[in-house]
Every structure is written in C-alpha cells, then in structure tokens.
Amino acid sequence: MAGNGVFGEIIDGDVFKYYADGEWKKSSSGKSVSIINPTTRKVQYKVQACTQEEVNKVMEIAKVAQKAWAKTPLWKRAELLHKAAAILKEHKAPIGECLVKEIAKPAKDSVTEVVRSGDLVSYCAEEGVRLLGQGTFLVSDSFPGNERTKYCLSSKIPLGVVLAIPPFNYPVNLAVSKIGPALIAGNSLVLKPPTQGAVACLHMVHCFHLAGFPKGLISCITGKGSEIGDFLTMHPGVNCISFTGGDTGIAISKKAGMIPLQMELGGKDACIVLEDADLDLVASNIIKGGFSYSGQRCTAVKVVLVMESVADTLVEKVKTKVAKLTVGPPEDNCDITPVVSESSANFIEGLVNDAKQKGATFCQEYKRDGNLIWPLLLDNVRPDMRIAWEEPFGPVLPVIRIGSIEEGIHHCNASNFGLQGCVFTKDINKAMLISDAMETGTVQINSAPARGPDHFPFQGLKDSGIGSQGITNSINMMTKVKSTVINLPTPSYTMG
Ligand code: G3H
C-alpha cells in the first residue's frame, strides 16, 4: 500500500511529504493539495502545498549539489542509477497502485509503467557512460589558412539544474525519462510532478533516495501550479526545462529565460489507411493506438483518414473490436477506465456533442457515467467538426473518409500539431513518400504511433514541441559542449 513499509517515512498523517536536501519534509505552508481518484471522484491522497520560499531553498541546494555531482566519476553515477532502477522495479506493486488510484491507469499497465521506467533508468546509465565517455579532437590545419598549431579538445558537460515537469498520464515514466538523462550527464534535478500522479512520483523519488544519491541532488516539490508553477519555470536557478504536457508548455517557453527547453505538448496523430492496407492489422492498431489508456496518450491515434473504397469494411472491423473492449474500474484491468478528471470528461463530451450536432455517424451510443466514457467511434467526420482537429484525450475516435492520399496528407499537415502519424499500406514506396510528406516528428509504417522503445528519438513539430527526446537525445540535450584549445608555438604533425 502507498506510504507503507520502506515508504513509511514519506508520509505524515494523511499528507505525503515533499523531498528536499535528502530528506522528507512538511511544508511550512501547513496546507495540502488533494488528489481526486478519477474512479471514485473522492479525495484519495494529499500532498504538501509548497511555498515559493521552499522553491528558493531547493534551487539553492540543487546548485550546490550539482557542483559536487559533476565531479563524481561517470561510472559511479551510472552505478547509482542502476541501483535506483533495481529498487524501482522491486517496488513496482505499491507504485503501480498509486497510478491506479491517482490516474485510473489499468492495474497491469500501471505496473508495466514502473518496470519500463526502471529499464529506462538503466539504459540511461549504459548510454551515458559511452556517450559522455568520449569527446572530439580537432586539428586546425583542416581549415584554410591554418597550420597544425591548434588542438581542440571538446567534451560534453552538464547544464546545471534541470527542472523536470512530467504529465499526469505517465507521471513515473515521463519523470524518469528526464531524471535519468539529467543525472547521468552530471546535472542536479528538481521535479515538479503533476498533481494527479504526484504520489506515484514521490514513491519513485524515494527509490532514488534509497539508492543513496547525494543530498540535494534530487528534489521533488509538490504544490499548486498557481502558487509555484510560474515561480519554478521562471526561476533564475533553473538551467534547463524538460516539460511534457499540454499547451501550458507554449506559455512556459515564452516566459523561460535563455535556457535549453525540451517540450512535448501533445498531438493529433493521424492514421492514413490506403486501399491495399491489411485491414485486420489496421483495425487492431486503431484499437491499440486509439483506445489504450482510454486514449489519454499524446501518441494515441486521434484521427483515422481512410480511403473511401475501404472505409465501410474498416469501420465494421473496428466496430466489432470496440464492442469487445471492457469498460470499468482500473483495479479490474478494464480496457477503458475513467478519464483523469471531471473537467476532462466534460471537454470530451463537448467534442462529442459538437460532432453530433454537425451530423457525424455514431457507431456506438454515447455513454458516460461520472468520469467513465464508453469507447466511441465517430464515422463520417468532416473538417468543420471540432473532433477533426482537437485532441479529446479520451476514448473517442473520429474517422474521416478521404478520396485521395493527398487529401489525407493535407488534413494531417493542416493540424497545428505534428507529433506522430502512421500510414498503412503494403507498398513501401508509397509509404516512404507519404512519410516524407507528413509534417510530424515520426511516422510509423504499418503500426500505431508510439514513443517507445524509449531509446528511439521522440519529437514533435509545430505546436507538438521543441527538441528531441529519447534517451540519447535527452542526454545530449542536457549537456553543453566545452572546448579546450592547445596552442602550439610551431606546427606539429603526428607521424606514423
Ligand atoms: O503521452 C505521451 C507519451 O509520451 C506517449 O507515450 O507512446 O509510450 O504511450 P507512449
């Protein structure tokens, strides 16, 4: 159970503590923030409502801790990360349980998220020792007008304090996708978890604590966005922000100073289906891509663009599969579970009502009970409907029938998002042409969009983000290049 056993010290009464300077602390505010269980719609947990003063303190400590950490041998950093990964995986059950209660993620997927996170941390350690264990050596005589009198030694050095802000849908995994690269690269890390998902994050951070990372290197500060959100992102002590979430990221990027930003801000991933596609494969991928975790994934299939001639057959196949999805509480491992909040459910309902008014074909009856929304496929969606463009972040999937490939590409590219997309066809040449034409960070050929495996590059174009993620890219992004140039009095040529 949450806050028990080795996790006993992270809770005080019924309020979880925040983590700073290597200790679990109560906020001086004396206030807490409640976390509502999406299934019961009752308060499940409480976390500290930290103050701006506490943020200042955390930043100060993070700065000091980073200086010492940057002098810690790379192999030692990696060793600690491997240790944290093992502890994290050992405690997959209680952390998974927090995910079930805070974000209504199906129980099995919650545990998978924790295991995936442990693997990600280990991979960061392995990738980091190789990537950061080498630099470049340049000689001056390759540039016109120079003799070989200068040797340039370049290596990657840490940025300083990295601020990590993960979203509710993968609070643990998308936190460690920032923590792992930051730490192996020699940075310190301040984590601001999402409110829903905060308790899972606090448990995850305790695993790093148990692994024995130095005091102050990792902090986890909880609280209201209105009180500490802007204060954190605009804090002069922050040297890099890695954010995953919605369009708040655009606001953050406008306010942040001259620091590297890594952002993933959602998508409206299109699934283009050609006439020669294997429609059974497409249908399975639409179900997996559109309805896993009730559609609450940035990389979910969010619009199907299918050639008119195969649309009836495909819609029938998907309908048959939708009917088999189980709907209910996350504890029962149902496929479709309550969406994260009432406001999210209301937003989804708004999109559904708009589509109804404008004449979309409802393949199932629209049904909602509290935050639980039954899976819904909307056929014959047209571009004048909101659902054609907006991200429902719920189990509602629009189908737009297209007359040509160009029409599909045009719809995909007219979106302000550009995260991923997918194309289904047996013709690899056509697939490549379509992939090249789609303005998205990734195109999957014959499979649904997905971020993983976690070492693959992951990036969004347009409003979907800044920078590229994936383990290697994140490590690179969380470093800067430093050069030392050795100037020789006379040219020197290395002889064999
Ligand atoms: O929601 C955003 C995540 O980065 C998507 O990750 O493709 O593993 O579900 P996923």
JSON list of C-alpha atoms and ligand atoms in Angstrom, two decimals, residues 105 116 167 169-170 173-174 244 264 266 292 296-300 302 393 419-420 449-452 454 458 469, ligand 1:
[
{"chain": "A", "resi": 105, "resn": "LYS", "atom": "CA", "xyz": [-4.48, 3.57, -15.26]},
{"chain": "A", "resi": 116, "resn": "ARG", "atom": "CA", "xyz": [9.58, 0.31, -18.14]},
{"chain": "A", "resi": 167, "resn": "PRO", "atom": "CA", "xyz": [2.35, 14.99, -17.19]},
{"chain": "A", "resi": 169, "resn": "ASN", "atom": "CA", "xyz": [-0.58, 10.19, -17.99]},
{"chain": "A", "resi": 170, "resn": "TYR", "atom": "CA", "xyz": [2.91, 8.77, -17.40]},
{"chain": "A", "resi": 173, "resn": "ASN", "atom": "CA", "xyz": [7.91, 7.07, -16.77]},
{"chain": "A", "resi": 174, "resn": "LEU", "atom": "CA", "xyz": [7.99, 10.59, -18.15]},
{"chain": "A", "resi": 244, "resn": "THR", "atom": "CA", "xyz": [5.69, 17.20, -21.12]},
{"chain": "A", "resi": 264, "resn": "GLU", "atom": "CA", "xyz": [6.40, 17.55, -25.84]},
{"chain": "A", "resi": 266, "resn": "GLY", "atom": "CA", "xyz": [0.59, 16.61, -27.46]},
{"chain": "A", "resi": 292, "resn": "SER", "atom": "CA", "xyz": [-5.14, 2.21, -24.86]},
{"chain": "A", "resi": 296, "resn": "GLN", "atom": "CA", "xyz": [-5.06, 9.55, -22.88]},
{"chain": "A", "resi": 297, "resn": "ARG", "atom": "CA", "xyz": [-1.73, 9.34, -24.69]},
{"chain": "A", "resi": 298, "resn": "CYS", "atom": "CA", "xyz": [-0.03, 12.07, -26.69]},
{"chain": "A", "resi": 299, "resn": "THR", "atom": "CA", "xyz": [0.74, 9.41, -29.28]},
{"chain": "A", "resi": 300, "resn": "ALA", "atom": "CA", "xyz": [-2.77, 7.98, -29.46]},
{"chain": "A", "resi": 302, "resn": "LYS", "atom": "CA", "xyz": [-6.52, 10.70, -32.86]},
{"chain": "A", "resi": 393, "resn": "PHE", "atom": "CA", "xyz": [-7.55, 12.82, -24.71]},
{"chain": "A", "resi": 419, "resn": "LEU", "atom": "CA", "xyz": [3.87, 14.69, -33.12]},
{"chain": "A", "resi": 420, "resn": "GLN", "atom": "CA", "xyz": [3.49, 11.35, -34.90]},
{"chain": "A", "resi": 449, "resn": "PRO", "atom": "CA", "xyz": [2.14, 5.75, -33.19]},
{"chain": "A", "resi": 450, "resn": "ALA", "atom": "CA", "xyz": [4.20, 5.17, -30.05]},
{"chain": "A", "resi": 451, "resn": "ARG", "atom": "CA", "xyz": [7.06, 6.82, -28.20]},
{"chain": "A", "resi": 452, "resn": "GLY", "atom": "CA", "xyz": [8.88, 3.61, -27.35]},
{"chain": "A", "resi": 454, "resn": "ASP", "atom": "CA", "xyz": [12.47, 4.56, -25.07]},
{"chain": "A", "resi": 458, "resn": "PHE", "atom": "CA", "xyz": [10.89, 11.24, -29.98]},
{"chain": "A", "resi": 469, "resn": "GLN", "atom": "CA", "xyz": [13.71, 13.17, -26.67]},
{"chain": "B", "resi": 1, "resn": "G3H", "atom": "O1", "xyz": [1.55, 10.72, -23.76]},
{"chain": "B", "resi": 1, "resn": "G3H", "atom": "C1", "xyz": [2.68, 10.87, -24.19]},
{"chain": "B", "resi": 1, "resn": "G3H", "atom": "C2", "xyz": [3.62, 9.79, -24.14]},
{"chain": "B", "resi": 1, "resn": "G3H", "atom": "O2", "xyz": [4.90, 10.24, -24.45]},
{"chain": "B", "resi": 1, "resn": "G3H", "atom": "C3", "xyz": [3.23, 8.64, -25.03]},
{"chain": "B", "resi": 1, "resn": "G3H", "atom": "O3", "xyz": [4.00, 7.53, -24.74]},
{"chain": "B", "resi": 1, "resn": "G3H", "atom": "O4", "xyz": [3.65, 6.23, -26.84]},
{"chain": "B", "resi": 1, "resn": "G3H", "atom": "O5", "xyz": [4.59, 5.16, -24.81]},
{"chain": "B", "resi": 1, "resn": "G3H", "atom": "O6", "xyz": [2.20, 5.81, -24.90]},
{"chain": "B", "resi": 1, "resn": "G3H", "atom": "P1", "xyz": [3.59, 6.10, -25.36]}
]
